[in-house]
CSV table of C-alpha atoms in Angstrom, one decimal:
chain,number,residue,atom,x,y,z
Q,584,UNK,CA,0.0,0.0,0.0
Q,585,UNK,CA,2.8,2.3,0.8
Q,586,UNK,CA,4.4,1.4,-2.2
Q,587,UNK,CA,1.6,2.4,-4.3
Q,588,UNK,CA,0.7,5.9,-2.8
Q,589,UNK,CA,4.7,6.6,-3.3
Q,590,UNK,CA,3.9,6.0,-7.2
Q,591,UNK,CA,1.0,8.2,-7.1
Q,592,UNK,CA,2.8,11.0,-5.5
Q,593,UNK,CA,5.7,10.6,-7.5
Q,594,UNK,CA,6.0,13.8,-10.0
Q,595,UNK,CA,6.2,11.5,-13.2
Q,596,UNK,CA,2.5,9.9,-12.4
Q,597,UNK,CA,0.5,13.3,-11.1
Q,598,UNK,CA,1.8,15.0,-14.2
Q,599,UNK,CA,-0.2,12.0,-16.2
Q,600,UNK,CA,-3.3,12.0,-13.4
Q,601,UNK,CA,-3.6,15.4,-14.3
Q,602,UNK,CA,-3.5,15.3,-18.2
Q,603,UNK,CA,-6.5,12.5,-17.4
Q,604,UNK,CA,-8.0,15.0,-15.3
Q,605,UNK,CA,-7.9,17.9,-17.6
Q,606,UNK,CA,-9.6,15.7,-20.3
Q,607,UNK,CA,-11.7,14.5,-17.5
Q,608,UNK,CA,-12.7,18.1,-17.2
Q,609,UNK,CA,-12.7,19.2,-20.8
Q,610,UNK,CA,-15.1,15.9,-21.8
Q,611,UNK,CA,-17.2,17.3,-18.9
Q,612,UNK,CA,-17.9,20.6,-20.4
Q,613,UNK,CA,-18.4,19.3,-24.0
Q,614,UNK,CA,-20.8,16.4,-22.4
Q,615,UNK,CA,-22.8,18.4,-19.9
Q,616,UNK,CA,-23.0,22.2,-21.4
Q,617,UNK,CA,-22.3,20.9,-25.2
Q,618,UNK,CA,-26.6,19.9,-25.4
Q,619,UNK,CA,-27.1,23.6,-23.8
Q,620,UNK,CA,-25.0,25.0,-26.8
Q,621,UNK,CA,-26.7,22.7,-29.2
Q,622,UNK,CA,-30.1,23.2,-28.0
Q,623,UNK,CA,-29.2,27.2,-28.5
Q,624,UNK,CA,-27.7,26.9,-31.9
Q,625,UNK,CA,-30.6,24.9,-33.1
Q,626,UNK,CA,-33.3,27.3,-31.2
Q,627,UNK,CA,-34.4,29.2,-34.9
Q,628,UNK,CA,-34.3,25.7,-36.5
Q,629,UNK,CA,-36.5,23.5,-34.2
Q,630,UNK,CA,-39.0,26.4,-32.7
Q,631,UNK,CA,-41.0,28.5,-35.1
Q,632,UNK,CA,-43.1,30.4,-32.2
Q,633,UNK,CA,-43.1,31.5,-29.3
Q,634,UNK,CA,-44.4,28.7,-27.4
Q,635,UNK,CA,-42.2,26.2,-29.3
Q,636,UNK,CA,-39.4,28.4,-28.2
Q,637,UNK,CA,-40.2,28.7,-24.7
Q,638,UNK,CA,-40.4,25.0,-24.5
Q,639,UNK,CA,-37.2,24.3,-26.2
Q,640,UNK,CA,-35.2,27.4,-24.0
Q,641,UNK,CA,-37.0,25.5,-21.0
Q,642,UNK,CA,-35.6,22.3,-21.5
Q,643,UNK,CA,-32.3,23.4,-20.4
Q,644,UNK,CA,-33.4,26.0,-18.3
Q,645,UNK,CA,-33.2,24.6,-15.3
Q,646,UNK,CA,-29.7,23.3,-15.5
Q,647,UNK,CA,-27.6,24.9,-17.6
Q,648,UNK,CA,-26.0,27.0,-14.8
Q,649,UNK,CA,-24.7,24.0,-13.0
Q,650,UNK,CA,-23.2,22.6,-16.1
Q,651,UNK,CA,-21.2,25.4,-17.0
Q,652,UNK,CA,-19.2,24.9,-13.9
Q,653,UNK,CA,-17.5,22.0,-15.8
Q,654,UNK,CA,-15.8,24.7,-17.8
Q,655,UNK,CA,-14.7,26.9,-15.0
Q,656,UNK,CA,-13.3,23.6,-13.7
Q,657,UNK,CA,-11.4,23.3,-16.3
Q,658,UNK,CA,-9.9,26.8,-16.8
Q,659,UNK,CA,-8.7,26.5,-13.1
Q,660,UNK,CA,-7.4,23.4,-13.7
Q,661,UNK,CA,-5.4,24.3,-16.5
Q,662,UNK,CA,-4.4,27.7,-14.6
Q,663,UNK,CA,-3.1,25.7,-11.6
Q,664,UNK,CA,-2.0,22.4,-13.4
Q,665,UNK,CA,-0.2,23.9,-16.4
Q,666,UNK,CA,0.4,27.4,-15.6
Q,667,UNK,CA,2.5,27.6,-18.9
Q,668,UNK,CA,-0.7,26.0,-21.3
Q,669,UNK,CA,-2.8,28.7,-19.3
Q,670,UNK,CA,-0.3,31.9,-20.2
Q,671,UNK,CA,0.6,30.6,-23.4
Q,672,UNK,CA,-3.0,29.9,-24.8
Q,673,UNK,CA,-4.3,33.3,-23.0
Q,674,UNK,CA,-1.7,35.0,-24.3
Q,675,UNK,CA,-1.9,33.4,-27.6
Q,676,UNK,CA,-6.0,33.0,-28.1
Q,677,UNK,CA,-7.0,36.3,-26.5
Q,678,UNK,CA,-9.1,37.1,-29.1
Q,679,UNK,CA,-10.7,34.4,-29.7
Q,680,UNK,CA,-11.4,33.5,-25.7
Q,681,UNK,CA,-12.7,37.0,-25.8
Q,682,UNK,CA,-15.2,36.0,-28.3
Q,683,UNK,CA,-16.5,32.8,-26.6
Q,684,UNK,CA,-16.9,34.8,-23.6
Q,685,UNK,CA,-18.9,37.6,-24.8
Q,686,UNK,CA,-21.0,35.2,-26.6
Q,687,UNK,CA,-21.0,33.1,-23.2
Q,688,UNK,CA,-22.4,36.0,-21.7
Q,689,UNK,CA,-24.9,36.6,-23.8
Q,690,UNK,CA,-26.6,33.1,-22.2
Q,691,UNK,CA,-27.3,34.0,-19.0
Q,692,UNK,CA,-28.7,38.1,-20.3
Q,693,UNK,CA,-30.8,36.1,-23.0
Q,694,UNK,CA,-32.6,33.3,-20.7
Q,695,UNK,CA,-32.9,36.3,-18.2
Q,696,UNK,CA,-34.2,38.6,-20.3
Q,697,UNK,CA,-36.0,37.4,-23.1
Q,698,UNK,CA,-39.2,37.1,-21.4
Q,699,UNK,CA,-39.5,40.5,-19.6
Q,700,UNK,CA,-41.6,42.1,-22.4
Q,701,UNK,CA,-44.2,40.2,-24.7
Q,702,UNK,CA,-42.8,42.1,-27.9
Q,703,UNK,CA,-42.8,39.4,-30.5
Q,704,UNK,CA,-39.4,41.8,-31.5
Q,705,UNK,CA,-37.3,42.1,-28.3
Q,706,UNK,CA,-37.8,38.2,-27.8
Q,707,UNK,CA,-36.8,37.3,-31.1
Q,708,UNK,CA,-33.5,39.6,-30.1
Q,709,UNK,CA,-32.6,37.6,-27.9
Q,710,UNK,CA,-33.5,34.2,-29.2
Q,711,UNK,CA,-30.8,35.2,-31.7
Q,712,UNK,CA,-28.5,36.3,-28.8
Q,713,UNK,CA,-29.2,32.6,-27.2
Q,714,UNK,CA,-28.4,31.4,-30.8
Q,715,UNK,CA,-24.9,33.4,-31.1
Q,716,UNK,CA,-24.1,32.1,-27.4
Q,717,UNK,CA,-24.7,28.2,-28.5
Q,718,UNK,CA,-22.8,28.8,-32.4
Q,719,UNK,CA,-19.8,30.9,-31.3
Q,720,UNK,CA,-18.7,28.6,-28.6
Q,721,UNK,CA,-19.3,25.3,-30.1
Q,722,UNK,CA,-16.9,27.0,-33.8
Q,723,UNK,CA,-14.3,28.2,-31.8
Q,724,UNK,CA,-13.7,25.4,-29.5
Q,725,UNK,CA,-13.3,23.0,-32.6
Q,726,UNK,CA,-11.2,25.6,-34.4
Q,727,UNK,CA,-9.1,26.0,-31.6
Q,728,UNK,CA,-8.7,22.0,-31.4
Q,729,UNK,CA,-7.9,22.4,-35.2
Q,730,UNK,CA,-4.8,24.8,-34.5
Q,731,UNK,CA,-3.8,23.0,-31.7
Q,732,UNK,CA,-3.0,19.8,-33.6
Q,733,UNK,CA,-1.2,21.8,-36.2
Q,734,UNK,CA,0.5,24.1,-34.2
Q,735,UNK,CA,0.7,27.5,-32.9
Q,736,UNK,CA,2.9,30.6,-33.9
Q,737,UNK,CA,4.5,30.4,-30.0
Q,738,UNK,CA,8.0,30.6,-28.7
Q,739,UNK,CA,10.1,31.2,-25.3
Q,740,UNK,CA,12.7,33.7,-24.6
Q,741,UNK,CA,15.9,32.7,-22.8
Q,742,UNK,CA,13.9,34.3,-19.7
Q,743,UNK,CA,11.1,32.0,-20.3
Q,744,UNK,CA,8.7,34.8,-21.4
Q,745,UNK,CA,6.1,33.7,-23.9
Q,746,UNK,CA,6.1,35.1,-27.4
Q,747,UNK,CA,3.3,34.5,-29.6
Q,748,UNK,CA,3.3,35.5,-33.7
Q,749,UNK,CA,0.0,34.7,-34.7
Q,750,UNK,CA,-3.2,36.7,-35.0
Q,751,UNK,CA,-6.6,36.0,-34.6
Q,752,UNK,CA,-7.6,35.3,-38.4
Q,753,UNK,CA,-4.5,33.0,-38.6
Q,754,UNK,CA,-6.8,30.6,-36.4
Q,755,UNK,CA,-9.2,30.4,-39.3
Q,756,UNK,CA,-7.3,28.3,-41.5
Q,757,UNK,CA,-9.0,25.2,-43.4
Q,758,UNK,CA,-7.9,22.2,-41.0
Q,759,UNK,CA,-9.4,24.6,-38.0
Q,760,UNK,CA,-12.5,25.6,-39.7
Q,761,UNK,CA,-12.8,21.8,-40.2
Q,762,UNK,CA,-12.2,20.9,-37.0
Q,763,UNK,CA,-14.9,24.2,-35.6
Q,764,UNK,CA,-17.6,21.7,-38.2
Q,765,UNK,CA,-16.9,18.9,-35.9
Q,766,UNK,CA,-17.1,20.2,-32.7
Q,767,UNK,CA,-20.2,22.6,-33.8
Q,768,UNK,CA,-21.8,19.4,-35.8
Q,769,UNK,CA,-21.5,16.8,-32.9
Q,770,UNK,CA,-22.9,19.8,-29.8
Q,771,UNK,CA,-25.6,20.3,-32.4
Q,772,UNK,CA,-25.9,16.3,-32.1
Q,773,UNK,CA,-25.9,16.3,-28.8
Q,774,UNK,CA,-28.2,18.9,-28.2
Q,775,UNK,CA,-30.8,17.6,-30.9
Q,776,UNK,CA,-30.7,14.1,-28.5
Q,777,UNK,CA,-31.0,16.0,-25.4
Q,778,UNK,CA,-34.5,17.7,-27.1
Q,779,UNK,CA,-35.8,14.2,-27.9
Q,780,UNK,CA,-35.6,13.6,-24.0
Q,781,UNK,CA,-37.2,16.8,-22.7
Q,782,UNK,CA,-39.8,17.4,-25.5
Q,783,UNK,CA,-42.8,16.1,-27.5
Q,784,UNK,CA,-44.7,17.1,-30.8
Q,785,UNK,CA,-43.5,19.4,-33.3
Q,786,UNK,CA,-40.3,20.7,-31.3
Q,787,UNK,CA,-39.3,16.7,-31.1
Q,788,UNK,CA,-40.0,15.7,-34.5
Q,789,UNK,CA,-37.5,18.6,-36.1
Q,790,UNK,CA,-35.4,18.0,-33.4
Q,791,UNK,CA,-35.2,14.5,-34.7
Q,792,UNK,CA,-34.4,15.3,-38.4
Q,793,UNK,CA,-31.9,18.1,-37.4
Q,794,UNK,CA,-30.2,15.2,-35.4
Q,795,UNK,CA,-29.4,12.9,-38.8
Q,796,UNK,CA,-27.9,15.8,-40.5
Q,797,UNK,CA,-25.8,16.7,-37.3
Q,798,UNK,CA,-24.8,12.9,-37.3
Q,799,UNK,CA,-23.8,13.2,-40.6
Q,800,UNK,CA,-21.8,16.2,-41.0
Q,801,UNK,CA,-20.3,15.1,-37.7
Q,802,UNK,CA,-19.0,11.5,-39.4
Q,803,UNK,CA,-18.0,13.5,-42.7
Q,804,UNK,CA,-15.9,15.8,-40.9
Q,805,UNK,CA,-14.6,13.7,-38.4
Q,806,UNK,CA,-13.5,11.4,-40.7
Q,807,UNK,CA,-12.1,13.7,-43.0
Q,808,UNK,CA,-10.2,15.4,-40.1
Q,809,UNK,CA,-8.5,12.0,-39.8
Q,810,UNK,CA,-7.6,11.7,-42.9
Q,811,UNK,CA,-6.1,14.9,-43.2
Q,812,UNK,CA,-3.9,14.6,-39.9
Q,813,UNK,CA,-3.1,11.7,-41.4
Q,814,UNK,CA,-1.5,12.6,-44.9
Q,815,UNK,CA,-1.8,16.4,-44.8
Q,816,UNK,CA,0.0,17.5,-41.5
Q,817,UNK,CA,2.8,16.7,-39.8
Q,818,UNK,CA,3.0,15.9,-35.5
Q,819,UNK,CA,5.3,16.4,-33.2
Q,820,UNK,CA,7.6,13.8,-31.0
Q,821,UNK,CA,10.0,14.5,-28.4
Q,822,UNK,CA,13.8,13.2,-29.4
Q,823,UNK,CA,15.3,14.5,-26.2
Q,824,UNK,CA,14.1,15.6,-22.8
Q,825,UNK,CA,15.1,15.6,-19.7
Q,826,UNK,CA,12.7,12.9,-18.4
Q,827,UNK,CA,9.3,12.2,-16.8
Q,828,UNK,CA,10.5,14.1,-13.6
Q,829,UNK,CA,12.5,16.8,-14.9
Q,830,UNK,CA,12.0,20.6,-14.5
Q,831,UNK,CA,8.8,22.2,-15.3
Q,832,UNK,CA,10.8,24.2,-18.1
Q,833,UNK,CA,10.0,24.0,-21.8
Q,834,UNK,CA,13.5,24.8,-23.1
Q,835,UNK,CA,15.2,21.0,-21.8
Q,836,UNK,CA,13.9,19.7,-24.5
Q,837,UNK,CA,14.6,18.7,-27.8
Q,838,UNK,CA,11.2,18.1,-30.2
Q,839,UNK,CA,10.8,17.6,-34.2
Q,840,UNK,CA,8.2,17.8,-36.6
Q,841,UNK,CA,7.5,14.7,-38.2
Q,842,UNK,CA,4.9,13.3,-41.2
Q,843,UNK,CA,2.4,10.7,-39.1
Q,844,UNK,CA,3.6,12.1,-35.4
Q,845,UNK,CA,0.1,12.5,-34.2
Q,846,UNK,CA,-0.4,8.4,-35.0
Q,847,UNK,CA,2.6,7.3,-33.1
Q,848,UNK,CA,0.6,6.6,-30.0
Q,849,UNK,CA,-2.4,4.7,-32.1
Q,850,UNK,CA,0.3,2.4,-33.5
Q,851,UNK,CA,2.3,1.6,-30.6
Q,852,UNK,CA,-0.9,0.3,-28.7
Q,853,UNK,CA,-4.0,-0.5,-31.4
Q,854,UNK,CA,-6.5,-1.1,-28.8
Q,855,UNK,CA,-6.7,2.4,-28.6
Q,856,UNK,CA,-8.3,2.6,-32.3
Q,857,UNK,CA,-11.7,2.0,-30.1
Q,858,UNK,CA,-11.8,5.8,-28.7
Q,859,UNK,CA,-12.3,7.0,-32.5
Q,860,UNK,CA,-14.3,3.9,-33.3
Q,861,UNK,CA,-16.7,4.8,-30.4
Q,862,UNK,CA,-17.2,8.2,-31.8
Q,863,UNK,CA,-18.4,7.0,-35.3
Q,864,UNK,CA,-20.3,4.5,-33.2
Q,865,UNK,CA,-22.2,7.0,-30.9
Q,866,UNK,CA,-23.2,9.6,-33.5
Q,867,UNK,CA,-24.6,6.4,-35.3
Q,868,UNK,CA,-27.0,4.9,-32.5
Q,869,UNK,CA,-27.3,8.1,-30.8
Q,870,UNK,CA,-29.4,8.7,-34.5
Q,871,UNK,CA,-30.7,5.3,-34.2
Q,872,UNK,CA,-32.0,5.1,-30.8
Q,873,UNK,CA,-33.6,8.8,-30.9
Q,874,UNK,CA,-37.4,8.0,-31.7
Q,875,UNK,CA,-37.8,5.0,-28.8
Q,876,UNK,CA,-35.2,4.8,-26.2
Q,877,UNK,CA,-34.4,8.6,-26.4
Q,878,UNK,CA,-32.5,8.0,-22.7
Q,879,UNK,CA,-29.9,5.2,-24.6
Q,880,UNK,CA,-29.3,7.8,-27.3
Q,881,UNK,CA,-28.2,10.3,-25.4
Q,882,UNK,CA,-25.9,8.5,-24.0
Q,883,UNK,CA,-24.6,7.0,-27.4
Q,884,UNK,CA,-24.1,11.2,-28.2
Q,885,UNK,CA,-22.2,12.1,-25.4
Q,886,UNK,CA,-20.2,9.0,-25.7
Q,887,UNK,CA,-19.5,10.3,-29.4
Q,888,UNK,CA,-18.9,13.8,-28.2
Q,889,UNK,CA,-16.4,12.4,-25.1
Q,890,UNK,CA,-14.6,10.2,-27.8
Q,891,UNK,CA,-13.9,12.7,-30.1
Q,892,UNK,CA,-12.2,14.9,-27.5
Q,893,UNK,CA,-10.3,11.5,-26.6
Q,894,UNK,CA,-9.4,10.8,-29.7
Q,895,UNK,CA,-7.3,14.5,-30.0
Q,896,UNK,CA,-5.9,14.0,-26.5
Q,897,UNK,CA,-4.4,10.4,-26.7
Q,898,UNK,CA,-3.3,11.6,-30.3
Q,899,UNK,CA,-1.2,14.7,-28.9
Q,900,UNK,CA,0.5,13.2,-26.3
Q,901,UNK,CA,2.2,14.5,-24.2
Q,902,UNK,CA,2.0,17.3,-26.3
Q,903,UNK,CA,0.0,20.2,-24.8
Q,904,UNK,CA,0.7,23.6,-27.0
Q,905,UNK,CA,3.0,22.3,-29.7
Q,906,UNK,CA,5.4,25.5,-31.2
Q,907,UNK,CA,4.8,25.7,-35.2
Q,908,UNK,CA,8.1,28.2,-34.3
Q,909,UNK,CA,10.5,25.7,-32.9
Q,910,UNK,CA,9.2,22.8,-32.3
Q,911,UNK,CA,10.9,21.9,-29.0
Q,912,UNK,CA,9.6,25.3,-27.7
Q,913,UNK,CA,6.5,22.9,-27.4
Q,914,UNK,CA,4.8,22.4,-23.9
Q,915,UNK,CA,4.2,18.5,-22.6
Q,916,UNK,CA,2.8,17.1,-19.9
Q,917,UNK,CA,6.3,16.7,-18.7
Q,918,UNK,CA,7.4,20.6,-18.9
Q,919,UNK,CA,4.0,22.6,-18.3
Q,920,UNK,CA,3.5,21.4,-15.2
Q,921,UNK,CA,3.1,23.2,-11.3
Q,922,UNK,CA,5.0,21.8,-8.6
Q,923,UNK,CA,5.1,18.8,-7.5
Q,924,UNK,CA,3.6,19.9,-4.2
Q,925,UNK,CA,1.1,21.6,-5.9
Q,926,UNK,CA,0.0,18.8,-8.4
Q,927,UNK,CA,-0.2,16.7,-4.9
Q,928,UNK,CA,-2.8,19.5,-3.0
Q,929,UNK,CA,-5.0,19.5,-6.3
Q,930,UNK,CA,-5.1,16.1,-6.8
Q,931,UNK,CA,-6.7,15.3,-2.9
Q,932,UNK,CA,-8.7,18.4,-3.4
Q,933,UNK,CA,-10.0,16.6,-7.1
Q,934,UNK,CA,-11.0,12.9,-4.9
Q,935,UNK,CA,-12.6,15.1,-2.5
Q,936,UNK,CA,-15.0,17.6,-4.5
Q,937,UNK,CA,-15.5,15.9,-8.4
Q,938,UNK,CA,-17.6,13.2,-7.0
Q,939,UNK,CA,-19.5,15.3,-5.0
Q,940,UNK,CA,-20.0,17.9,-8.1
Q,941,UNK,CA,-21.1,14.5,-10.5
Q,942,UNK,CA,-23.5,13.3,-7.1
Q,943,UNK,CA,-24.9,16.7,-7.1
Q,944,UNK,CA,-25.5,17.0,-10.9
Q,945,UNK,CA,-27.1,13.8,-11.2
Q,946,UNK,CA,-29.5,14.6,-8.2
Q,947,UNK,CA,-30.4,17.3,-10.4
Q,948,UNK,CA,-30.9,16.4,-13.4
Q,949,UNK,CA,-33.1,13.3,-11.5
Q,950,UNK,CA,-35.3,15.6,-10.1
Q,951,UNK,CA,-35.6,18.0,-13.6
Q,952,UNK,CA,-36.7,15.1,-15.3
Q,953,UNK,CA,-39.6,14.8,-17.5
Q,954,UNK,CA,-40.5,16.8,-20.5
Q,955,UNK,CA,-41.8,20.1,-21.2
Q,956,UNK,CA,-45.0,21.0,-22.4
Q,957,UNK,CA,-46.4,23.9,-24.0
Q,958,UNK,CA,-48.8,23.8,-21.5
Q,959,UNK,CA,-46.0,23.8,-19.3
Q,960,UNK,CA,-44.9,27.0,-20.2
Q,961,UNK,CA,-48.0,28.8,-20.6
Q,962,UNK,CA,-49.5,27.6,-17.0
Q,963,UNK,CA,-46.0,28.9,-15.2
Q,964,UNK,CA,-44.7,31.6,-14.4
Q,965,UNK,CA,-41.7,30.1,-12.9
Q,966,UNK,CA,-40.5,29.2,-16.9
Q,967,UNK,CA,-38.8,31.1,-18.8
């Protein structure tokens, strides 16, 4: 027993608890406010009054607070695990995080708001705004994904200060506006499958046919994605570091660009050709499943969404931020990482408080369960 706590204190093993953790935390998110964004993005397409709107705003109404403290999980997490990912990619994605949280913002103003005055013209405002807050997000994750796998314009001064050479409209290149398809395809998947567990009639029929074309724009472009990665852009692999322990310092390091990179890990251990298998396989039954075990399908799309994410993590690493500059300016799991000690205190803090957060949100969404009606919405004044 002592021997095994020793191994998951040592430095070399919490610097790979807390990559799992950060995609722990980053498949959270995705999973539990990607339907919110989807149901958002889809609200013009699925709702074409004002009682078909209410219903479809009210389906994540009551619980799309709580889920986005998955993504303020993860931005502390990555601020106190990898302080170098979190200056490098604030630093380096400004604009763009800018973006995502003005649109974010525009959530909580719209489901606030939107309902204060009957005006068929100041709620259609902000059925828009709820719209921009859902499309924004879900684009700019994916194309953020997209630039991550290919690169980024960043580099390190002898003092260890971050330099970053890129601009926000060099993020909008083809693989990244690829990748923003995916992610915005499968949260629109997601969200779709969420609406055939909280709605009926009209609202759940388009919901349904608005799920097969998210399904398959999501396979298209996934599997495109692949394919390009594949033959189109080169990875990264580490040719000389200073180990598993070594210093939190990203200049130890020696790191090339190399055709196929990204599939070094998928060769060296096949069985890991499931997570993007599962993917394909979710987006399938999630379609499949929709009409009469709308509960299964869900969880067939949040499996998809989870193993997409996967699928980009277990390809990159331990790449975190690879350099397009100099490649062994990179960050890794093994060079971006806090202290030791600090790794330690996050990691008992983690045991302690993430399975009380998933207790809590499954109490939640136990007692929010059930659909809603239109007569729902017009009998309360409670909904939105």
């Amino acid at each position: 027993m002592t021997e095994l706590f020793a191994y998951l204190m040592s430095y070399d093993t919490l610097r790979v608890i807390w990559w799992l953790f950060l995609g722990v935390l980053l498949i959270g998110f995705a999973v539990m406010d990607g339907f919110d964004l989807g149901v958002g993005t889809l609200l013009p397409f699925i709702a074409h009054d004002d009682d078909e709107r209410r219903v479809a705003i009210n389906a994540v109404g009551p619980t799309w607070e709580g889920n986005q403290v998955w993504f303020i999980l993860g931005g502390g997490a990555i601020f106190a695990a990898f302080p170098l990912v979190y200056s490098a990619a604030f630093s380096g994605f400004f604009v763009a995080l800018i973006l995502v949280l003005f649109a974010l913002i525009l959530r909580p103003v719209g489901f606030d708001y939107r309902s204060k005055l009957p005006d068929p013209r100041w709620r259609g405002t902000w059925d828009w705004c709820l719209f921009i807050a859902g499309f924004v997000p879900s684009l700019v994750f994916g194309v953020a994904f997209g630039n991550l796998l290919q690169g980024v314009p960043l580099h390190y001064a002898d003092d260890l200060r971050v330099h970053y050479d890129g601009g926000f409209f060099g993020l909008l290149n083809p693989f990244g506006l690829l990748c923003g398809v995916v992610s915005l395809a499968m949260l629109v998947m997601h969200g779709a499958t969420f609406l055939q567990l909280k709605t009926v009639g009209v609202v759940r029929d388009r919901a349904r046919r608005w799920l097969g074309i998210a399904a398959l724009v999501y396979a298209v472009a996934f599997a495109l994605a692949g394919v390009w990665l594949a033959f189109g852009i080169d990875g990264y692999r580490i040719t000389q570091f200073a180990g598993p322990e070594g210093a939190s310092n990203p200049l130890a390091k020696t790191a090339v660009r190399e055709a196929g990179a990204w599939f070094t890990n998928y060769r060296a251990m096949p069985l890991l050709w499931v997570i993007p298998a599962l993917g394909f396989a979710g987006a399938f039954l999630g379609w499949r499943w929709a009409d009469k075990r709308p509960g299964r399908a869900f969880i067939a799309t949040a499996t998809s969404v989870a193993m997409t994410i996967a699928t980009a993590g277990v390809a990159m690493f331990p790449f975190l931020m690879p350099s397009s500059f100099n490649p062994s300016h990179s960050l890794t799991v093994w060079d971006a990482t806090s202290s030791q000690l600090t790794l330690r205190w996050m990691f008992w803090m983690t045991v302690i408080f993430l399975p009380l957060i998933i207790a809590y949100t499954s109490w939640v969404f136990r007692v929010m369960r059930g659909p809603v009606t239109i007569e729902d919405v017009r009998g309360s004044h409670t909904h939105y």
